[in-house]
Amino acid sequence: MIPTVVWGTGNVGRAAIRAVEAHPALALAAVLVHDPGKVGRDAGALAGLDRSLGVAATDDIDAVLAARPRAVVYAASGDIRPDEALADVARAVRGGAVVVTPALYPLYDHRGAPPEFRDPVLAAVAEGGGSLFVSGVDPGWGNDVLPLLVSGLGSTVDVVRCQEIFDYSTYEQEDSVRHLIGMGHPMEYEPLMLAPSVPTMVWGGQIRLMARALGVELDEIRETLERRPLDTTVTTRTMGVFEAGTQGAVRFEVQGIVRGEPRIVIEHVTRIHPSCAPDWPTPPDGAGAHRVVIEGRPHIEVTVEATDEGENRSAGGNATAVGRLVNAVDWLVDAKPGLYDALDVPLRPAVGRLGRNRP
């Protein structure tokens, strides 16, 4: 069994605890938390499980890393603390751990990453012999391995389009939804996540990754953005009231331009209520989905719907993204130390888990 630490217990961390507990090759060794109110609580309770896992959450990073865990699932946010997240990850890698995380956007495609992100990790690998694999929660597989797989089913391919289409009213991350994305703010408010160049910073690596796999050179990466106000005031279950006239929907694209045309596209369509921007793409059931569209011959569309924590679509998306990361841990443990991306790490079957429930 591979001793594995889960670092963070938010939307991603809860799913990570469940995924580690379910994996037959992994053993949950520790859970690291930042909130003093979570210290001492059992990991099973923090993960929403109906049983105790016998692992109490701790905020003692030094003690956990001193035990030299073989693997770390770094689930703490890097949205507004990228430097701290990078330092945490490099520290774990330097200690010899295999680390998987969605927190470091620039390392989705580490070959094109800025030296200030890539170099500290490579130095940590050289010093401690650990490894790092970064994949997104948007989810990563929806913007790399799935579209690349589906593209291979066509005779001709004109455009590869990856879509995330979601109603954010069920998403339990108010700071991100309101302030980073701007839902509920006046239309003149400029959300950080939608500022020029930020979408490319976040998703550009996946565009470059797909271009490399498809054997094409990018002219450039472009961005498009549309925003719509709410026509009426709405009340959500998890985040309260969003007033009429404030931002209620966002649609943007990060486009990989090949020979002057957008050929590789990552598109996000998000709403705080289904009534806003009804003419934009909608998920099959109104809640949320991820879709890959291959424009060519034949025209191919693959829609993935996932639910977790009840019928929560956003939690389901997080859970599949976490599954991609956690299920890579034992492969990475057997691989050479290094910095890996989605083209390096295979998408693997659920070996040993079919019909098997962990006690």
PDB file of N, CA and C in Angstrom, residues 27-121:
ATOM      1  N   ALA A  27      -3.171   3.977   0.722  1.00  0.00           N
ATOM      2  CA  ALA A  27      -3.602   4.015   2.117  1.00  0.00           C
ATOM      3  C   ALA A  27      -3.551   5.462   2.593  1.00  0.00           C
ATOM      4  N   LEU A  28      -4.648   5.956   3.129  1.00  0.00           N
ATOM      5  CA  LEU A  28      -4.697   7.333   3.612  1.00  0.00           C
ATOM      6  C   LEU A  28      -3.832   7.465   4.857  1.00  0.00           C
ATOM      7  N   ALA A  29      -2.733   8.226   4.732  1.00  0.00           N
ATOM      8  CA  ALA A  29      -1.778   8.348   5.830  1.00  0.00           C
ATOM      9  C   ALA A  29      -2.032   9.567   6.696  1.00  0.00           C
ATOM     10  N   ALA A  30      -2.528  10.649   6.099  1.00  0.00           N
ATOM     11  CA  ALA A  30      -2.753  11.887   6.856  1.00  0.00           C
ATOM     12  C   ALA A  30      -3.633  12.808   6.021  1.00  0.00           C
ATOM     13  N   VAL A  31      -4.282  13.736   6.719  1.00  0.00           N
ATOM     14  CA  VAL A  31      -5.075  14.783   6.078  1.00  0.00           C
ATOM     15  C   VAL A  31      -4.642  16.107   6.677  1.00  0.00           C
ATOM     16  N   LEU A  32      -4.193  17.024   5.819  1.00  0.00           N
ATOM     17  CA  LEU A  32      -3.751  18.341   6.261  1.00  0.00           C
ATOM     18  C   LEU A  32      -4.847  19.371   6.022  1.00  0.00           C
ATOM     19  N   VAL A  33      -5.094  20.213   7.018  1.00  0.00           N
ATOM     20  CA  VAL A  33      -6.126  21.242   6.921  1.00  0.00           C
ATOM     21  C   VAL A  33      -5.545  22.586   7.348  1.00  0.00           C
ATOM     22  N   HIS A  34      -6.185  23.656   6.907  1.00  0.00           N
ATOM     23  CA  HIS A  34      -5.802  25.015   7.293  1.00  0.00           C
ATOM     24  C   HIS A  34      -6.724  25.566   8.372  1.00  0.00           C
ATOM     25  N   ASP A  35      -7.987  25.200   8.325  1.00  0.00           N
ATOM     26  CA  ASP A  35      -9.004  25.703   9.250  1.00  0.00           C
ATOM     27  C   ASP A  35      -8.825  25.049  10.625  1.00  0.00           C
ATOM     28  N   PRO A  36      -8.573  25.853  11.679  1.00  0.00           N
ATOM     29  CA  PRO A  36      -8.412  25.265  13.026  1.00  0.00           C
ATOM     30  C   PRO A  36      -9.630  24.461  13.456  1.00  0.00           C
ATOM     31  N   GLY A  37     -10.804  24.822  12.947  1.00  0.00           N
ATOM     32  CA  GLY A  37     -12.019  24.110  13.315  1.00  0.00           C
ATOM     33  C   GLY A  37     -12.077  22.689  12.795  1.00  0.00           C
ATOM     34  N   LYS A  38     -11.222  22.361  11.821  1.00  0.00           N
ATOM     35  CA  LYS A  38     -11.201  20.999  11.272  1.00  0.00           C
ATOM     36  C   LYS A  38     -10.147  20.117  11.926  1.00  0.00           C
ATOM     37  N   VAL A  39      -9.211  20.712  12.639  1.00  0.00           N
ATOM     38  CA  VAL A  39      -8.151  19.933  13.280  1.00  0.00           C
ATOM     39  C   VAL A  39      -8.762  18.937  14.264  1.00  0.00           C
ATOM     40  N   GLY A  40      -8.334  17.693  14.181  1.00  0.00           N
ATOM     41  CA  GLY A  40      -8.824  16.644  15.073  1.00  0.00           C
ATOM     42  C   GLY A  40     -10.046  15.906  14.557  1.00  0.00           C
ATOM     43  N   ARG A  41     -10.716  16.439  13.542  1.00  0.00           N
ATOM     44  CA  ARG A  41     -11.883  15.745  13.001  1.00  0.00           C
ATOM     45  C   ARG A  41     -11.457  14.561  12.146  1.00  0.00           C
ATOM     46  N   ASP A  42     -12.277  13.530  12.142  1.00  0.00           N
ATOM     47  CA  ASP A  42     -11.939  12.336  11.369  1.00  0.00           C
ATOM     48  C   ASP A  42     -12.091  12.608   9.880  1.00  0.00           C
ATOM     49  N   ALA A  43     -11.194  12.036   9.101  1.00  0.00           N
ATOM     50  CA  ALA A  43     -11.207  12.254   7.652  1.00  0.00           C
ATOM     51  C   ALA A  43     -12.512  11.798   7.025  1.00  0.00           C
ATOM     52  N   GLY A  44     -13.104  10.744   7.536  1.00  0.00           N
ATOM     53  CA  GLY A  44     -14.369  10.269   6.984  1.00  0.00           C
ATOM     54  C   GLY A  44     -15.474  11.293   7.113  1.00  0.00           C
ATOM     55  N   ALA A  45     -15.535  11.970   8.263  1.00  0.00           N
ATOM     56  CA  ALA A  45     -16.536  13.015   8.453  1.00  0.00           C
ATOM     57  C   ALA A  45     -16.272  14.192   7.528  1.00  0.00           C
ATOM     58  N   LEU A  46     -15.012  14.593   7.383  1.00  0.00           N
ATOM     59  CA  LEU A  46     -14.679  15.713   6.502  1.00  0.00           C
ATOM     60  C   LEU A  46     -15.013  15.401   5.043  1.00  0.00           C
ATOM     61  N   ALA A  47     -14.901  14.134   4.659  1.00  0.00           N
ATOM     62  CA  ALA A  47     -15.161  13.733   3.273  1.00  0.00           C
ATOM     63  C   ALA A  47     -16.624  13.442   3.004  1.00  0.00           C
ATOM     64  N   GLY A  48     -17.474  13.535   4.031  1.00  0.00           N
ATOM     65  CA  GLY A  48     -18.894  13.256   3.842  1.00  0.00           C
ATOM     66  C   GLY A  48     -19.215  11.780   3.794  1.00  0.00           C
ATOM     67  N   LEU A  49     -18.308  10.942   4.313  1.00  0.00           N
ATOM     68  CA  LEU A  49     -18.566   9.511   4.376  1.00  0.00           C
ATOM     69  C   LEU A  49     -19.377   9.183   5.633  1.00  0.00           C
ATOM     70  N   ASP A  50     -20.020   8.036   5.603  1.00  0.00           N
ATOM     71  CA  ASP A  50     -20.856   7.661   6.749  1.00  0.00           C
ATOM     72  C   ASP A  50     -20.111   6.766   7.724  1.00  0.00           C
ATOM     73  N   ARG A  51     -18.784   6.814   7.688  1.00  0.00           N
ATOM     74  CA  ARG A  51     -17.995   5.981   8.576  1.00  0.00           C
ATOM     75  C   ARG A  51     -16.689   6.694   8.905  1.00  0.00           C
ATOM     76  N   SER A  52     -16.085   6.298  10.001  1.00  0.00           N
ATOM     77  CA  SER A  52     -14.798   6.839  10.397  1.00  0.00           C
ATOM     78  C   SER A  52     -13.684   6.147   9.623  1.00  0.00           C
ATOM     79  N   LEU A  53     -12.653   6.924   9.269  1.00  0.00           N
ATOM     80  CA  LEU A  53     -11.495   6.353   8.589  1.00  0.00           C
ATOM     81  C   LEU A  53     -10.303   6.195   9.529  1.00  0.00           C
ATOM     82  N   GLY A  54     -10.437   6.668  10.761  1.00  0.00           N
ATOM     83  CA  GLY A  54      -9.366   6.512  11.723  1.00  0.00           C
ATOM     84  C   GLY A  54      -8.175   7.417  11.480  1.00  0.00           C
ATOM     85  N   VAL A  55      -8.370   8.473  10.708  1.00  0.00           N
ATOM     86  CA  VAL A  55      -7.307   9.438  10.434  1.00  0.00           C
ATOM     87  C   VAL A  55      -7.810  10.810  10.850  1.00  0.00           C
ATOM     88  N   ALA A  56      -7.178  11.406  11.854  1.00  0.00           N
ATOM     89  CA  ALA A  56      -7.593  12.723  12.340  1.00  0.00           C
ATOM     90  C   ALA A  56      -6.868  13.814  11.565  1.00  0.00           C
ATOM     91  N   ALA A  57      -7.598  14.817  11.137  1.00  0.00           N
ATOM     92  CA  ALA A  57      -7.002  15.932  10.403  1.00  0.00           C
ATOM     93  C   ALA A  57      -6.036  16.710  11.282  1.00  0.00           C
ATOM     94  N   THR A  58      -4.983  17.228  10.659  1.00  0.00           N
ATOM     95  CA  THR A  58      -3.976  17.985  11.390  1.00  0.00           C
ATOM     96  C   THR A  58      -3.536  19.188  10.567  1.00  0.00           C
ATOM     97  N   ASP A  59      -3.010  20.197  11.253  1.00  0.00           N
ATOM     98  CA  ASP A  59      -2.434  21.345  10.552  1.00  0.00           C
ATOM     99  C   ASP A  59      -0.912  21.371  10.688  1.00  0.00           C
ATOM    100  N   ASP A  60      -0.330  20.262  11.162  1.00  0.00           N
ATOM    101  CA  ASP A  60       1.110  20.180  11.381  1.00  0.00           C
ATOM    102  C   ASP A  60       1.801  19.680  10.112  1.00  0.00           C
ATOM    103  N   ILE A  61       2.071  20.611   9.196  1.00  0.00           N
ATOM    104  CA  ILE A  61       2.687  20.260   7.916  1.00  0.00           C
ATOM    105  C   ILE A  61       4.057  19.637   8.119  1.00  0.00           C
ATOM    106  N   ASP A  62       4.837  20.210   9.035  1.00  0.00           N
ATOM    107  CA  ASP A  62       6.191  19.705   9.266  1.00  0.00           C
ATOM    108  C   ASP A  62       6.166  18.233   9.669  1.00  0.00           C
ATOM    109  N   ALA A  63       5.280  17.885  10.588  1.00  0.00           N
ATOM    110  CA  ALA A  63       5.231  16.500  11.072  1.00  0.00           C
ATOM    111  C   ALA A  63       4.779  15.540   9.970  1.00  0.00           C
ATOM    112  N   VAL A  64       3.790  15.955   9.194  1.00  0.00           N
ATOM    113  CA  VAL A  64       3.285  15.080   8.137  1.00  0.00           C
ATOM    114  C   VAL A  64       4.363  14.827   7.084  1.00  0.00           C
ATOM    115  N   LEU A  65       5.062  15.871   6.649  1.00  0.00           N
ATOM    116  CA  LEU A  65       6.079  15.690   5.618  1.00  0.00           C
ATOM    117  C   LEU A  65       7.337  15.031   6.170  1.00  0.00           C
ATOM    118  N   ALA A  66       7.590  15.199   7.458  1.00  0.00           N
ATOM    119  CA  ALA A  66       8.749  14.537   8.081  1.00  0.00           C
ATOM    120  C   ALA A  66       8.599  13.022   8.050  1.00  0.00           C
ATOM    121  N   ALA A  67       7.360  12.539   8.012  1.00  0.00           N
ATOM    122  CA  ALA A  67       7.104  11.096   7.923  1.00  0.00           C
ATOM    123  C   ALA A  67       7.388  10.555   6.521  1.00  0.00           C
ATOM    124  N   ARG A  68       7.724  11.442   5.578  1.00  0.00           N
ATOM    125  CA  ARG A  68       8.077  11.096   4.199  1.00  0.00           C
ATOM    126  C   ARG A  68       7.019  10.215   3.531  1.00  0.00           C
ATOM    127  N   PRO A  69       5.797  10.759   3.385  1.00  0.00           N
ATOM    128  CA  PRO A  69       4.757  10.001   2.669  1.00  0.00           C
ATOM    129  C   PRO A  69       5.197   9.738   1.234  1.00  0.00           C
ATOM    130  N   ARG A  70       4.754   8.623   0.694  1.00  0.00           N
ATOM    131  CA  ARG A  70       5.145   8.293  -0.679  1.00  0.00           C
ATOM    132  C   ARG A  70       4.373   9.122  -1.691  1.00  0.00           C
ATOM    133  N   ALA A  71       3.179   9.607  -1.320  1.00  0.00           N
ATOM    134  CA  ALA A  71       2.370  10.379  -2.264  1.00  0.00           C
ATOM    135  C   ALA A  71       1.597  11.463  -1.527  1.00  0.00           C
ATOM    136  N   VAL A  72       1.337  12.560  -2.234  1.00  0.00           N
ATOM    137  CA  VAL A  72       0.554  13.677  -1.710  1.00  0.00           C
ATOM    138  C   VAL A  72      -0.435  14.116  -2.779  1.00  0.00           C
ATOM    139  N   VAL A  73      -1.700  14.181  -2.408  1.00  0.00           N
ATOM    140  CA  VAL A  73      -2.708  14.804  -3.262  1.00  0.00           C
ATOM    141  C   VAL A  73      -2.874  16.228  -2.754  1.00  0.00           C
ATOM    142  N   TYR A  74      -2.322  17.185  -3.492  1.00  0.00           N
ATOM    143  CA  TYR A  74      -2.354  18.575  -3.032  1.00  0.00           C
ATOM    144  C   TYR A  74      -3.651  19.208  -3.538  1.00  0.00           C
ATOM    145  N   ALA A  75      -4.622  19.349  -2.626  1.00  0.00           N
ATOM    146  CA  ALA A  75      -5.958  19.822  -2.977  1.00  0.00           C
ATOM    147  C   ALA A  75      -6.230  21.231  -2.478  1.00  0.00           C
ATOM    148  N   ALA A  76      -5.225  21.895  -1.912  1.00  0.00           N
ATOM    149  CA  ALA A  76      -5.399  23.288  -1.505  1.00  0.00           C
ATOM    150  C   ALA A  76      -5.468  24.174  -2.744  1.00  0.00           C
ATOM    151  N   SER A  77      -6.163  25.279  -2.635  1.00  0.00           N
ATOM    152  CA  SER A  77      -6.366  26.154  -3.786  1.00  0.00           C
ATOM    153  C   SER A  77      -5.079  26.880  -4.163  1.00  0.00           C
ATOM    154  N   GLY A  78      -4.906  27.063  -5.475  1.00  0.00           N
ATOM    155  CA  GLY A  78      -3.816  27.903  -5.959  1.00  0.00           C
ATOM    156  C   GLY A  78      -4.326  29.120  -6.689  1.00  0.00           C
ATOM    157  N   ASP A  79      -5.648  29.339  -6.683  1.00  0.00           N
ATOM    158  CA  ASP A  79      -6.247  30.431  -7.457  1.00  0.00           C
ATOM    159  C   ASP A  79      -5.677  31.790  -7.072  1.00  0.00           C
ATOM    160  N   ILE A  80      -5.676  32.069  -5.786  1.00  0.00           N
ATOM    161  CA  ILE A  80      -5.233  33.382  -5.330  1.00  0.00           C
ATOM    162  C   ILE A  80      -3.939  33.297  -4.519  1.00  0.00           C
ATOM    163  N   ARG A  81      -3.341  32.132  -4.468  1.00  0.00           N
ATOM    164  CA  ARG A  81      -2.081  31.941  -3.736  1.00  0.00           C
ATOM    165  C   ARG A  81      -1.150  31.028  -4.538  1.00  0.00           C
ATOM    166  N   PRO A  82      -0.873  31.362  -5.785  1.00  0.00           N
ATOM    167  CA  PRO A  82      -0.047  30.464  -6.605  1.00  0.00           C
ATOM    168  C   PRO A  82       1.365  30.290  -6.085  1.00  0.00           C
ATOM    169  N   ASP A  83       1.959  31.339  -5.529  1.00  0.00           N
ATOM    170  CA  ASP A  83       3.324  31.219  -5.034  1.00  0.00           C
ATOM    171  C   ASP A  83       3.392  30.277  -3.834  1.00  0.00           C
ATOM    172  N   GLU A  84       2.414  30.406  -2.934  1.00  0.00           N
ATOM    173  CA  GLU A  84       2.390  29.530  -1.767  1.00  0.00           C
ATOM    174  C   GLU A  84       2.125  28.087  -2.172  1.00  0.00           C
ATOM    175  N   ALA A  85       1.214  27.895  -3.129  1.00  0.00           N
ATOM    176  CA  ALA A  85       0.918  26.534  -3.599  1.00  0.00           C
ATOM    177  C   ALA A  85       2.149  25.903  -4.234  1.00  0.00           C
ATOM    178  N   LEU A  86       2.868  26.678  -5.048  1.00  0.00           N
ATOM    179  CA  LEU A  86       4.088  26.165  -5.671  1.00  0.00           C
ATOM    180  C   LEU A  86       5.114  25.787  -4.616  1.00  0.00           C
ATOM    181  N   ALA A  87       5.265  26.621  -3.592  1.00  0.00           N
ATOM    182  CA  ALA A  87       6.225  26.326  -2.528  1.00  0.00           C
ATOM    183  C   ALA A  87       5.836  25.052  -1.780  1.00  0.00           C
ATOM    184  N   ASP A  88       4.537  24.885  -1.496  1.00  0.00           N
ATOM    185  CA  ASP A  88       4.069  23.668  -0.816  1.00  0.00           C
ATOM    186  C   ASP A  88       4.372  22.425  -1.650  1.00  0.00           C
ATOM    187  N   VAL A  89       4.036  22.493  -2.938  1.00  0.00           N
ATOM    188  CA  VAL A  89       4.225  21.341  -3.821  1.00  0.00           C
ATOM    189  C   VAL A  89       5.715  21.013  -3.951  1.00  0.00           C
ATOM    190  N   ALA A  90       6.541  22.032  -4.157  1.00  0.00           N
ATOM    191  CA  ALA A  90       7.976  21.792  -4.290  1.00  0.00           C
ATOM    192  C   ALA A  90       8.551  21.169  -3.015  1.00  0.00           C
ATOM    193  N   ARG A  91       8.039  21.598  -1.882  1.00  0.00           N
ATOM    194  CA  ARG A  91       8.514  21.040  -0.610  1.00  0.00           C
ATOM    195  C   ARG A  91       8.198  19.545  -0.518  1.00  0.00           C
ATOM    196  N   ALA A  92       6.993  19.160  -0.924  1.00  0.00           N
ATOM    197  CA  ALA A  92       6.611  17.746  -0.876  1.00  0.00           C
ATOM    198  C   ALA A  92       7.420  16.926  -1.879  1.00  0.00           C
ATOM    199  N   VAL A  93       7.632  17.474  -3.073  1.00  0.00           N
ATOM    200  CA  VAL A  93       8.439  16.771  -4.073  1.00  0.00           C
ATOM    201  C   VAL A  93       9.881  16.624  -3.587  1.00  0.00           C
ATOM    202  N   ARG A  94      10.395  17.674  -2.961  1.00  0.00           N
ATOM    203  CA  ARG A  94      11.759  17.638  -2.440  1.00  0.00           C
ATOM    204  C   ARG A  94      11.906  16.566  -1.364  1.00  0.00           C
ATOM    205  N   GLY A  95      10.807  16.260  -0.691  1.00  0.00           N
ATOM    206  CA  GLY A  95      10.822  15.205   0.319  1.00  0.00           C
ATOM    207  C   GLY A  95      10.682  13.815  -0.260  1.00  0.00           C
ATOM    208  N   GLY A  96      10.634  13.714  -1.599  1.00  0.00           N
ATOM    209  CA  GLY A  96      10.589  12.405  -2.241  1.00  0.00           C
ATOM    210  C   GLY A  96       9.203  11.914  -2.596  1.00  0.00           C
ATOM    211  N   ALA A  97       8.169  12.740  -2.404  1.00  0.00           N
ATOM    212  CA  ALA A  97       6.801  12.301  -2.660  1.00  0.00           C
ATOM    213  C   ALA A  97       6.413  12.462  -4.125  1.00  0.00           C
ATOM    214  N   VAL A  98       5.562  11.572  -4.575  1.00  0.00           N
ATOM    215  CA  VAL A  98       4.817  11.778  -5.807  1.00  0.00           C
ATOM    216  C   VAL A  98       3.666  12.720  -5.467  1.00  0.00           C
ATOM    217  N   VAL A  99       3.559  13.839  -6.170  1.00  0.00           N
ATOM    218  CA  VAL A  99       2.511  14.826  -5.896  1.00  0.00           C
ATOM    219  C   VAL A  99       1.614  14.948  -7.113  1.00  0.00           C
ATOM    220  N   VAL A 100       0.310  14.914  -6.882  1.00  0.00           N
ATOM    221  CA  VAL A 100      -0.670  15.191  -7.935  1.00  0.00           C
ATOM    222  C   VAL A 100      -1.526  16.351  -7.464  1.00  0.00           C
ATOM    223  N   THR A 101      -1.845  17.273  -8.380  1.00  0.00           N
ATOM    224  CA  THR A 101      -2.573  18.477  -7.977  1.00  0.00           C
ATOM    225  C   THR A 101      -3.214  19.155  -9.170  1.00  0.00           C
ATOM    226  N   PRO A 102      -4.323  19.872  -8.951  1.00  0.00           N
ATOM    227  CA  PRO A 102      -4.880  20.747  -9.976  1.00  0.00           C
ATOM    228  C   PRO A 102      -4.513  22.211  -9.755  1.00  0.00           C
ATOM    229  N   ALA A 103      -3.692  22.506  -8.754  1.00  0.00           N
ATOM    230  CA  ALA A 103      -3.555  23.880  -8.255  1.00  0.00           C
ATOM    231  C   ALA A 103      -2.625  24.765  -9.078  1.00  0.00           C
ATOM    232  N   LEU A 104      -1.764  24.192  -9.926  1.00  0.00           N
ATOM    233  CA  LEU A 104      -0.733  24.991 -10.594  1.00  0.00           C
ATOM    234  C   LEU A 104      -1.007  25.050 -12.087  1.00  0.00           C
ATOM    235  N   TYR A 105      -1.878  25.989 -12.496  1.00  0.00           N
ATOM    236  CA  TYR A 105      -2.302  26.092 -13.895  1.00  0.00           C
ATOM    237  C   TYR A 105      -1.134  26.131 -14.894  1.00  0.00           C
ATOM    238  N   PRO A 106      -0.063  26.894 -14.616  1.00  0.00           N
ATOM    239  CA  PRO A 106       1.000  26.990 -15.627  1.00  0.00           C
ATOM    240  C   PRO A 106       1.670  25.662 -15.946  1.00  0.00           C
ATOM    241  N   LEU A 107       1.493  24.656 -15.072  1.00  0.00           N
ATOM    242  CA  LEU A 107       2.175  23.384 -15.273  1.00  0.00           C
ATOM    243  C   LEU A 107       1.286  22.336 -15.941  1.00  0.00           C
ATOM    244  N   TYR A 108       0.083  22.730 -16.420  1.00  0.00           N
ATOM    245  CA  TYR A 108      -0.685  21.799 -17.245  1.00  0.00           C
ATOM    246  C   TYR A 108       0.175  21.351 -18.422  1.00  0.00           C
ATOM    247  N   ASP A 109       0.858  22.296 -19.038  1.00  0.00           N
ATOM    248  CA  ASP A 109       1.826  22.003 -20.094  1.00  0.00           C
ATOM    249  C   ASP A 109       3.181  22.517 -19.605  1.00  0.00           C
ATOM    250  N   HIS A 110       3.896  21.678 -18.880  1.00  0.00           N
ATOM    251  CA  HIS A 110       5.100  22.179 -18.213  1.00  0.00           C
ATOM    252  C   HIS A 110       6.196  22.562 -19.203  1.00  0.00           C
ATOM    253  N   ARG A 111       6.154  22.012 -20.424  1.00  0.00           N
ATOM    254  CA  ARG A 111       7.180  22.370 -21.398  1.00  0.00           C
ATOM    255  C   ARG A 111       7.099  23.844 -21.793  1.00  0.00           C
ATOM    256  N   GLY A 112       5.885  24.389 -21.738  1.00  0.00           N
ATOM    257  CA  GLY A 112       5.720  25.796 -22.079  1.00  0.00           C
ATOM    258  C   GLY A 112       5.535  26.694 -20.877  1.00  0.00           C
ATOM    259  N   ALA A 113       5.781  26.162 -19.685  1.00  0.00           N
ATOM    260  CA  ALA A 113       5.539  26.922 -18.462  1.00  0.00           C
ATOM    261  C   ALA A 113       6.641  27.957 -18.233  1.00  0.00           C
ATOM    262  N   PRO A 114       6.299  29.067 -17.579  1.00  0.00           N
ATOM    263  CA  PRO A 114       7.323  30.060 -17.231  1.00  0.00           C
ATOM    264  C   PRO A 114       8.390  29.442 -16.334  1.00  0.00           C
ATOM    265  N   PRO A 115       9.640  29.835 -16.498  1.00  0.00           N
ATOM    266  CA  PRO A 115      10.726  29.268 -15.682  1.00  0.00           C
ATOM    267  C   PRO A 115      10.484  29.402 -14.184  1.00  0.00           C
ATOM    268  N   GLU A 116       9.796  30.467 -13.768  1.00  0.00           N
ATOM    269  CA  GLU A 116       9.582  30.656 -12.333  1.00  0.00           C
ATOM    270  C   GLU A 116       8.671  29.586 -11.733  1.00  0.00           C
ATOM    271  N   PHE A 117       7.897  28.894 -12.564  1.00  0.00           N
ATOM    272  CA  PHE A 117       7.088  27.771 -12.082  1.00  0.00           C
ATOM    273  C   PHE A 117       7.806  26.443 -12.308  1.00  0.00           C
ATOM    274  N   ARG A 118       8.397  26.282 -13.460  1.00  0.00           N
ATOM    275  CA  ARG A 118       9.007  25.009 -13.831  1.00  0.00           C
ATOM    276  C   ARG A 118      10.304  24.736 -13.066  1.00  0.00           C
ATOM    277  N   ASP A 119      11.149  25.735 -12.944  1.00  0.00           N
ATOM    278  CA  ASP A 119      12.483  25.510 -12.388  1.00  0.00           C
ATOM    279  C   ASP A 119      12.474  25.051 -10.927  1.00  0.00           C
ATOM    280  N   PRO A 120      11.636  25.644 -10.043  1.00  0.00           N
ATOM    281  CA  PRO A 120      11.642  25.153  -8.658  1.00  0.00           C
ATOM    282  C   PRO A 120      11.228  23.689  -8.539  1.00  0.00           C
ATOM    283  N   VAL A 121      10.305  23.256  -9.410  1.00  0.00           N
ATOM    284  CA  VAL A 121       9.875  21.856  -9.355  1.00  0.00           C
ATOM    285  C   VAL A 121      10.985  20.939  -9.853  1.00  0.00           C
TER     286      VAL A 121
END
